Structures are given as structure tokens and as C-alpha cells.
Amino acid sequence: MKSHTEYLEFNTTKRREYINITGKVKEILGRSGIREGMALVSAMHITAGVYVNDAEEGIIQDIDNMLEEIAPFGPDYLHHRTGEDNGDAHLKSILVHHQVIVPVTNGRLDLGPWQEIYYAEFDGRRRKRVVVKIIGE
Amino acid sequence: MKSHTEYLEFNTTKRREYINITGKVKEILGRSGIREGMALVSAMHITAGVYVNDAEEGIIQDIDNMLEEIAPFGPDYLHHRTGEDNGDAHLKSILVHHQVIVPVTNGRLDLGPWQEIYYAEFDGRRRKRVVVKIIGE
Amino acid sequence: MKSHTEYLEFNTTKRREYINITGKVKEILGRSGIREGMALVSAMHITAGVYVNDAEEGIIQDIDNMLEEIAPFGPDYLHHRTGEDNGDAHLKSILVHHQVIVPVTNGRLDLGPWQEIYYAEFDGRRRKRVVVKIIGE
């Protein structure tokens, strides 16, 4: 079994941003030399998510609107007693989930035709990381 | 390390359907010959989900009701500016998540007594696929 | 490829409880001898979740409040026609997701600085289990 690990870094200009990282994960897969296995793409922070969905601006805004509806930025979450103001970002991370596994088949990410991998930043303007770990052969 | 990959196909008659695929995943595991490892079951579409829960009609309808409450079919999602009418299906896919990993132990799916694997179709009446990829030994 | 499987047991005193299991997963990793791979941490029940987030009491209560807002305990879910009263717990499990994968790098759980692994009990006061399965080398 081979394994290959790399880290992606982000430092967004906005508090919330949705960044297509499919190309970067493909590059890492290429460097890994792995042809059959699984690629884990996982946020290393508790105020960010990773999901697979459409590279279409409308749906990205719809996702953001839904998350703001359920867990809006602003209210006095109990978490804010610590001095933080990002309670909403934790809740959004829980809802979206912080990771995906992409199957690797014949040396390629085995995604459907419209599936793109997104990093969802919910509390940006600081350095954040995603781990990409691929195991296989 | 061995790996084994198969694809399931669906073409539902209704827009939304919840289909128990545990038996099909067990068959694939049997064909793989893998006895220790992990089985990834992942929707290849951005308007479908895969989850593990109860094979009970009431809770399936409760899940559907909850998803309709949060992300109802019908409203003018921004995604609909593309001509699509399935914005709700994308949002439901995000909430349910599109994949699960089932541990494989002693040649069996290592599920709890009530855990069943479901394919959740949120925008059916067309050909859709799920990838089942098992790695291990 | 090596694999190592252990099961954690819970029997909470309250219906809902959020239990930090990071230490227990680290111990299992230590016993596995695996230095590069992936650790699956997965609830074996359909009324529990496993997530990664903050070990901070306020945000834990915020998560619980959000889940109660979306899927409150009490109402007449259709699932209750079976005689059960835990429809909310199934829905909370779907929303939080029942599993995480933790990358294993250099013999350690490759988590970010604030990431802790939680078992989320939504229908406790009975014996429940989590499977921890690590594969790698």
C-alpha cells in the first residue's frame, strides 16, 4: 500500500468563500502515483467544510443562503461567551460536513460528470488548511 | 492491497425516492473477495445522497419531510436561472451527504443491527449512478 | 496493508450527550501500530452521530440547540407509529452524519489544532457502540 499526503492552504479575503479545489486535488493525485484507492479531502479547521457539488454560481449562493437561514452569522451563540464571534461557522461546518472521500480508479478521481470538490470557508481572513491524503496502489 | 469497483444504476419513476441498497453492496463485497478494509458507497451526482439509517417507512417519510422543510421543491432558487428546476435537490444532497464508508470486517459489512444503506434520489426520472469501491485485503 | 478494529461502548445517563472520544481513538491508533493510513470512526446506531469540532461547552450546546430547532424531540413523527419516541434522534443523526475519517500521518491522528472527535448520543440510556477501524501500514 502506498500513501501520499499534501496540505492545501487558504487565506480568503472574505469571511465566507466557496473555492473549487478539484484541480488541486487532481494535481496531488498525479504526484502520488496511486492508480487505485481513495483520496480523503478534509478541512483541518472547525469553521470550514469540504463538499462535492456543482460549479455553478447560483447554487453556491443557494447553499450559502440555506446555511445562513439555519445558522445565521450574528446572533449571540453560547460559543460567543469565549470572545469568539464565529458560532455560525461551527454550525455551518457541522451541516456541510468537513470532508469527502473521492474514489481513485485507473489513476483518476472517479467523480461523476458534474461533481466538483469545494472548500467552504465559513470564517476566513486567516490561514486555514486542508489535508489531502491518498492511499492505494 | 486489493481494490474492487462496481457501479450501481438507478432510474427512478418518482422525483424523490429512497432505495435500500444494502443487499447490492453485500453482493459487491462478496465478489470482491476482500475480508478486511473499507467500502465507499458514493453518489456520482450532485442531486442525490447516500446515507445509513433505518429501513422503516415512517422515518423515511420523516427524513423527506425534514428535507422539504429546509429546502423545499419549487421556490425560485438562484440555480434556476440556468434553466434547471432542481435547486432543492442540490441542497438536500448537501444536507444528507452523498456518501458513506462501511467498514469491512471478517468479510462482512460491519454495520450495527439496524443500519441499512440508502440511496436517496432527489431529482430522479433519469439515469443516475453510485460508485461502490472497496479496498483492503 | 494492516487493519485494526476496535469497538467503543457507551451507555449515557441522559437522552442526549456529546462525548469527546479523541483520546480513546488515539489509544486505539497506538495499539494498531499503523503509521500511515486512515481511521474510520463510525456510529453503529441510527440514532447517534460522530463529528469533528470544538471541545468547548458553548458550541456543544449551540449544536444541540440547532438540532433541536430543526428536528425537535417530541412531535408526532411518522416513525412513532412503530411505538418508538425517537424520530428526532434519527433526523439528528442524518444531519450531523454518523462517521468521520481521520487521516493517520507519522503514527498520529492528523487533526488540526482545534479538531476533536465527538460521539453524539441522541437516544441514550442504553448500550450503544462505535466502530474504530484503521487501515494502512
Coordinates of C-alpha atoms in Angstrom, one line a residue:
Chain A
M1 CA 0.0 0.0 0.0
K2 CA 1.2 3.5 -0.9
S3 CA 0.2 6.7 0.8
H4 CA 0.7 10.3 -0.2
T5 CA -0.2 13.4 1.9
E6 CA -0.2 17.0 1.0
Y7 CA -1.8 20.1 2.6
L8 CA -3.6 23.0 0.8
E9 CA -3.5 26.5 2.3
F10 CA -6.2 29.1 2.1
N11 CA -6.4 32.7 3.3
T12 CA -9.6 34.2 2.0
T13 CA -10.4 37.9 1.7
K14 CA -14.0 37.4 2.7
R15 CA -15.5 35.8 5.8
R16 CA -17.3 33.2 3.7
E17 CA -16.0 31.8 0.4
Y18 CA -16.5 28.7 -1.7
I19 CA -13.4 27.6 -3.6
N20 CA -13.3 24.9 -6.2
I21 CA -10.2 22.7 -5.4
T22 CA -10.8 19.9 -7.8
G23 CA -7.8 20.8 -10.0
K24 CA -5.5 21.0 -7.0
V25 CA -6.7 17.5 -5.8
K26 CA -6.1 16.1 -9.3
E27 CA -2.5 17.5 -9.2
I28 CA -1.8 15.9 -5.9
L29 CA -3.2 12.6 -7.2
G30 CA -0.8 12.9 -10.2
R31 CA 2.1 13.4 -7.9
S32 CA 1.1 10.4 -5.7
G33 CA 1.4 7.9 -8.5
I34 CA -1.6 6.0 -7.0
R35 CA -3.9 4.4 -9.5
E36 CA -6.4 2.5 -7.3
G37 CA -7.5 3.7 -3.9
M38 CA -9.2 6.5 -2.0
A39 CA -8.4 10.2 -1.6
L40 CA -9.5 11.9 1.6
V41 CA -10.0 15.7 1.3
S42 CA -10.6 17.0 4.8
A43 CA -10.7 20.5 6.4
M44 CA -8.3 20.8 9.4
H45 CA -10.5 23.5 11.0
I46 CA -13.8 23.5 12.8
T47 CA -15.1 26.5 10.9
A48 CA -14.8 25.2 7.4
G49 CA -16.3 22.4 5.2
V50 CA -15.4 20.3 2.2
Y51 CA -18.2 19.1 -0.1
V52 CA -18.9 17.8 -3.6
N53 CA -21.4 19.7 -5.7
D54 CA -21.9 21.9 -8.7
A55 CA -19.5 24.5 -10.1
E56 CA -22.4 26.9 -10.7
E57 CA -22.6 30.4 -9.0
G58 CA -26.3 30.2 -8.4
I59 CA -26.3 27.0 -6.4
I60 CA -23.2 28.2 -4.5
Q61 CA -25.2 31.2 -3.4
D62 CA -28.3 29.0 -2.7
I63 CA -26.1 26.8 -0.4
D64 CA -24.9 29.9 1.4
N65 CA -28.4 31.2 1.8
M66 CA -29.6 27.9 3.2
L67 CA -26.8 27.8 5.7
E68 CA -27.5 31.5 6.7
E69 CA -31.1 30.6 7.2
I70 CA -30.3 27.7 9.6
A71 CA -27.3 29.1 11.3
P72 CA -27.1 32.9 10.6
F73 CA -24.0 35.0 11.3
G74 CA -24.5 37.4 14.1
P75 CA -26.7 36.1 16.9
D76 CA -25.4 35.6 20.4
Y77 CA -24.4 31.9 20.2
L78 CA -23.3 30.5 23.5
H79 CA -19.9 29.9 21.9
H80 CA -19.5 33.7 21.9
R81 CA -19.1 33.8 25.7
T82 CA -15.5 32.8 24.8
G83 CA -15.0 36.0 23.0
E84 CA -15.4 34.5 19.6
D85 CA -17.9 35.7 17.0
N86 CA -17.9 32.6 14.8
G87 CA -20.5 30.3 16.3
D88 CA -22.4 30.3 13.0
A89 CA -19.2 29.0 11.2
H90 CA -19.0 26.0 13.5
L91 CA -22.7 25.1 12.9
K92 CA -22.3 25.5 9.1
S93 CA -19.3 23.2 9.2
I94 CA -21.4 20.5 11.0
L95 CA -24.2 20.8 8.4
V96 CA -22.0 20.7 5.3
H97 CA -19.5 18.2 6.8
H98 CA -15.8 18.8 6.8
Q99 CA -14.6 16.1 4.5
V100 CA -15.2 13.9 1.4
I101 CA -13.6 10.7 0.1
V102 CA -13.0 10.6 -3.6
P103 CA -12.5 7.1 -5.1
V104 CA -9.4 6.8 -7.3
T105 CA -9.9 4.5 -10.3
N106 CA -7.4 4.0 -13.2
G107 CA -5.3 6.8 -11.8
R108 CA -8.2 9.3 -12.0
L109 CA -10.6 10.9 -9.5
D110 CA -13.7 8.8 -10.0
L111 CA -16.2 11.6 -9.9
G112 CA -19.5 12.0 -11.8
P113 CA -19.7 14.5 -14.7
W114 CA -20.9 17.4 -12.6
Q115 CA -19.1 16.6 -9.3
E116 CA -16.6 19.2 -8.2
I117 CA -14.8 19.4 -4.9
Y118 CA -15.3 22.6 -2.9
Y119 CA -13.6 24.1 0.1
A120 CA -16.2 26.0 2.1
E121 CA -14.7 28.8 4.2
F122 CA -17.0 30.0 6.9
D123 CA -14.6 32.1 9.0
G124 CA -11.9 33.3 6.7
R125 CA -9.4 36.1 6.6
R126 CA -6.9 33.9 8.3
R127 CA -4.6 31.0 7.3
K128 CA -6.5 27.7 7.1
R129 CA -5.5 24.2 5.8
V130 CA -7.0 21.2 4.1
V131 CA -5.3 17.8 4.2
V132 CA -5.4 15.6 1.1
K133 CA -4.4 12.0 1.9
I134 CA -4.4 9.3 -0.8
I135 CA -4.0 5.6 0.0
G136 CA -3.9 2.8 -2.5
E137 CA -1.6 1.3 -5.1
Chain B
M1 CA -3.8 -4.2 -1.0
K2 CA -6.8 -5.2 -3.2
S3 CA -9.4 -2.9 -4.7
H4 CA -12.7 -3.7 -6.3
T5 CA -15.0 -1.2 -8.0
E6 CA -18.6 -1.5 -9.3
Y7 CA -21.3 0.9 -10.2
L8 CA -25.0 0.8 -9.4
E9 CA -27.5 2.3 -11.7
F10 CA -30.8 3.9 -10.9
N11 CA -33.7 5.4 -12.9
T12 CA -36.5 6.1 -10.5
T13 CA -40.1 6.7 -11.6
K14 CA -40.6 9.5 -9.0
R15 CA -38.6 12.7 -8.5
R16 CA -37.7 11.7 -4.9
E17 CA -37.1 8.1 -3.8
Y18 CA -35.3 6.3 -1.1
I19 CA -33.9 2.9 -2.1
N20 CA -32.3 0.4 0.3
I21 CA -29.1 -0.8 -1.4
T22 CA -27.6 -2.8 1.5
G23 CA -28.1 -6.1 -0.3
K24 CA -26.5 -4.8 -3.5
V25 CA -23.4 -3.6 -1.5
K26 CA -23.2 -7.0 0.2
E27 CA -23.2 -8.7 -3.2
I28 CA -20.4 -6.5 -4.4
L29 CA -18.4 -7.2 -1.3
G30 CA -18.8 -10.9 -1.9
R31 CA -17.5 -10.6 -5.4
S32 CA -14.5 -8.5 -4.2
G33 CA -13.1 -11.3 -2.0
I34 CA -12.0 -8.6 0.4
R35 CA -12.2 -9.5 4.1
E36 CA -10.7 -6.5 5.9
G37 CA -11.0 -3.0 4.7
M38 CA -13.4 -0.2 3.8
A39 CA -16.3 0.1 1.3
L40 CA -17.0 3.5 0.0
V41 CA -20.6 4.0 -1.3
S42 CA -20.8 7.3 -3.0
A43 CA -23.4 9.0 -5.3
M44 CA -21.9 10.2 -8.6
H45 CA -24.5 13.0 -8.9
I46 CA -25.0 16.4 -7.2
T47 CA -28.7 15.9 -6.7
A48 CA -28.6 12.6 -4.8
G49 CA -27.4 11.3 -1.4
V50 CA -26.2 8.1 0.3
Y51 CA -26.9 7.6 4.0
V52 CA -27.1 4.9 6.6
N53 CA -30.3 4.7 8.7
D54 CA -33.5 2.7 9.4
A55 CA -35.4 0.5 6.9
E56 CA -38.7 1.8 8.3
E57 CA -41.3 3.6 6.1
G58 CA -42.2 6.2 8.7
I59 CA -38.7 7.5 9.3
I60 CA -38.0 7.6 5.6
Q61 CA -41.0 9.9 5.2
D62 CA -39.9 11.9 8.2
I63 CA -36.5 12.4 6.6
D64 CA -38.2 13.6 3.4
N65 CA -40.4 15.9 5.4
M66 CA -37.4 17.5 7.2
L67 CA -35.6 18.0 3.9
E68 CA -38.7 19.5 2.3
E69 CA -39.0 21.8 5.3
I70 CA -35.4 23.1 5.0
A71 CA -35.0 23.1 1.2
P72 CA -38.5 22.7 -0.4
F73 CA -39.0 21.8 -4.0
G74 CA -40.4 24.7 -6.0
P75 CA -39.1 28.2 -5.0
D76 CA -37.0 30.3 -7.3
Y77 CA -33.6 29.2 -6.2
L78 CA -30.8 31.2 -7.9
H79 CA -29.7 28.0 -9.5
H80 CA -32.9 28.1 -11.6
R81 CA -31.5 31.0 -13.6
T82 CA -29.7 28.2 -15.5
G83 CA -33.0 26.8 -16.6
E84 CA -32.9 24.0 -14.1
D85 CA -35.7 23.4 -11.5
N86 CA -33.8 21.2 -9.1
G87 CA -32.1 23.6 -6.7
D88 CA -33.8 21.9 -3.8
A89 CA -32.2 18.6 -4.8
H90 CA -28.7 20.1 -4.6
L91 CA -29.4 21.4 -1.1
K92 CA -30.9 18.1 0.0
S93 CA -27.8 16.3 -1.2
I94 CA -25.6 18.7 0.8
L95 CA -27.6 18.1 4.0
V96 CA -27.8 14.3 3.7
H97 CA -24.2 14.0 2.4
H98 CA -23.5 12.0 -0.7
Q99 CA -21.5 9.1 0.7
V100 CA -20.8 6.7 3.5
I101 CA -17.9 4.4 4.3
V102 CA -18.8 1.0 5.6
P103 CA -16.1 -0.9 7.5
V104 CA -15.5 -4.5 6.2
T105 CA -14.6 -7.0 9.0
N106 CA -14.2 -10.7 8.6
G107 CA -15.6 -10.5 5.1
R108 CA -18.8 -8.8 6.2
L109 CA -20.2 -5.2 6.2
D110 CA -19.6 -4.2 9.8
L111 CA -22.9 -2.5 10.3
G112 CA -25.0 -2.2 13.5
P113 CA -28.2 -4.2 13.8
W114 CA -30.5 -1.5 12.4
Q115 CA -28.1 0.1 9.9
E116 CA -29.1 -0.1 6.3
I117 CA -27.5 1.8 3.4
Y118 CA -29.9 4.0 1.4
Y119 CA -29.6 5.7 -2.0
A120 CA -31.6 9.0 -1.7
E121 CA -32.8 10.2 -5.1
F122 CA -33.7 13.9 -5.1
D123 CA -34.1 14.5 -8.8
G124 CA -34.9 11.2 -10.5
R125 CA -36.6 10.1 -13.6
R126 CA -33.2 9.9 -15.3
R127 CA -30.2 7.6 -15.2
K128 CA -28.1 8.0 -12.1
R129 CA -25.1 6.1 -10.7
V130 CA -23.5 5.2 -7.4
V131 CA -19.9 4.0 -7.2
V132 CA -19.0 1.2 -4.7
K133 CA -15.3 1.0 -4.2
I134 CA -13.8 -1.5 -1.7
I135 CA -10.2 -1.5 -0.7
G136 CA -8.5 -3.9 1.7
E137 CA -7.2 -7.5 1.8
Chain C
M1 CA -1.8 -3.4 4.3
K2 CA -2.6 -3.8 8.0
S3 CA -6.0 -3.3 9.6
H4 CA -7.1 -2.9 13.2
T5 CA -10.6 -2.8 14.5
E6 CA -11.9 -2.0 18.0
Y7 CA -15.3 -1.0 19.3
L8 CA -16.2 1.7 21.9
E9 CA -19.2 1.3 24.1
F10 CA -21.4 3.9 25.6
N11 CA -24.4 3.9 27.9
T12 CA -25.2 7.5 28.7
T13 CA -27.3 8.7 31.6
K14 CA -29.0 11.4 29.6
R15 CA -31.0 11.1 26.4
R16 CA -28.6 13.4 24.6
E17 CA -24.9 13.7 25.3
Y18 CA -21.8 14.8 23.5
I19 CA -18.7 12.8 24.4
N20 CA -15.1 13.6 23.4
I21 CA -13.6 10.4 22.2
T22 CA -10.3 11.8 20.7
G23 CA -8.2 10.2 23.5
K24 CA -9.8 6.8 23.0
V25 CA -9.2 6.9 19.2
K26 CA -5.6 7.9 19.9
E27 CA -5.1 4.9 22.2
I28 CA -6.6 2.6 19.5
L29 CA -4.2 4.0 16.9
G30 CA -1.3 3.4 19.3
R31 CA -2.3 -0.3 19.7
S32 CA -2.7 -0.7 15.9
G33 CA 0.9 0.1 15.1
I34 CA -0.3 1.8 11.9
R35 CA 1.7 4.9 10.9
E36 CA 0.2 5.9 7.5
G37 CA -3.4 5.4 6.6
M38 CA -7.0 6.2 7.6
A39 CA -9.0 5.8 10.8
L40 CA -12.8 5.4 10.4
V41 CA -14.8 6.3 13.4
S42 CA -18.4 5.4 12.8
A43 CA -21.5 5.1 15.0
M44 CA -23.2 1.6 14.7
H45 CA -26.6 3.1 15.5
I46 CA -29.2 5.1 13.6
T47 CA -29.8 7.5 16.5
A48 CA -26.3 8.7 17.1
G49 CA -23.6 10.7 15.3
V50 CA -19.9 11.2 15.1
Y51 CA -18.4 14.5 14.2
V52 CA -15.3 16.6 14.5
N53 CA -15.5 20.0 16.1
D54 CA -14.6 22.1 19.1
A55 CA -14.1 20.9 22.7
E56 CA -16.0 24.0 24.0
E57 CA -19.2 23.7 26.1
G58 CA -20.9 26.7 24.5
I59 CA -20.6 25.4 20.9
I60 CA -21.7 21.9 22.0
Q61 CA -24.9 23.5 23.4
D62 CA -25.2 25.6 20.2
I63 CA -25.1 22.4 18.1
D64 CA -27.7 20.8 20.3
N65 CA -29.9 23.9 20.1
M66 CA -29.6 23.9 16.3
L67 CA -30.6 20.3 16.0
E68 CA -33.5 20.7 18.4
E69 CA -34.6 23.7 16.2
I70 CA -34.6 21.6 13.0
A71 CA -35.7 18.2 14.5
P72 CA -37.1 18.7 18.0
F73 CA -37.7 15.9 20.4
G74 CA -41.4 15.3 21.0
P75 CA -43.6 15.8 17.9
D76 CA -45.5 13.0 16.4
Y77 CA -43.1 11.9 13.8
L78 CA -44.4 9.2 11.4
H79 CA -41.7 6.9 12.8
H80 CA -43.6 6.9 16.2
R81 CA -46.4 4.8 14.7
T82 CA -44.0 1.9 15.4
G83 CA -44.2 2.6 19.1
E84 CA -40.8 4.4 19.2
D85 CA -40.4 8.0 20.5
N86 CA -37.0 8.8 19.0
G87 CA -37.8 10.1 15.5
D88 CA -35.9 13.2 16.3
A89 CA -32.8 11.2 17.1
H90 CA -32.8 9.6 13.6
L91 CA -33.1 13.0 12.0
K92 CA -30.3 14.5 14.1
S93 CA -28.1 11.5 13.1
I94 CA -28.7 12.3 9.4
L95 CA -27.9 16.0 9.9
V96 CA -24.7 15.5 11.9
H97 CA -23.6 12.4 9.9
H98 CA -22.7 9.2 11.7
Q99 CA -19.0 9.0 10.9
V100 CA -15.7 10.7 10.2
I101 CA -12.4 9.6 8.7
V102 CA -9.3 10.8 10.4
P103 CA -6.1 10.7 8.4
V104 CA -3.1 8.9 10.1
T105 CA 0.3 10.5 9.3
N106 CA 3.6 9.6 11.0
G107 CA 1.7 7.5 13.5
R108 CA -0.5 10.3 14.7
L109 CA -4.1 11.4 14.1
D110 CA -3.6 14.2 11.5
L111 CA -6.1 16.6 13.0
G112 CA -6.0 20.4 13.1
P113 CA -5.2 22.2 16.3
W114 CA -8.8 22.6 17.5
Q115 CA -10.3 19.4 16.0
E116 CA -11.7 16.9 18.5
I117 CA -13.7 13.8 17.7
Y118 CA -17.1 13.6 19.3
Y119 CA -19.7 10.9 19.8
A120 CA -23.1 12.5 19.7
E121 CA -25.7 10.4 21.5
F122 CA -29.3 11.4 20.5
D123 CA -31.2 8.5 22.2
G124 CA -29.1 7.3 25.1
R125 CA -29.7 5.4 28.3
R126 CA -29.0 2.2 26.5
R127 CA -25.9 0.4 25.3
K128 CA -24.5 1.8 22.1
R129 CA -21.4 1.2 20.1
V130 CA -18.9 2.9 17.8
V131 CA -16.5 1.0 15.5
V132 CA -13.0 2.4 15.0
K133 CA -11.3 0.8 12.0
I134 CA -7.8 1.8 11.0
I135 CA -6.2 0.6 7.7
G136 CA -2.7 1.4 6.5
E137 CA 0.9 0.5 7.1

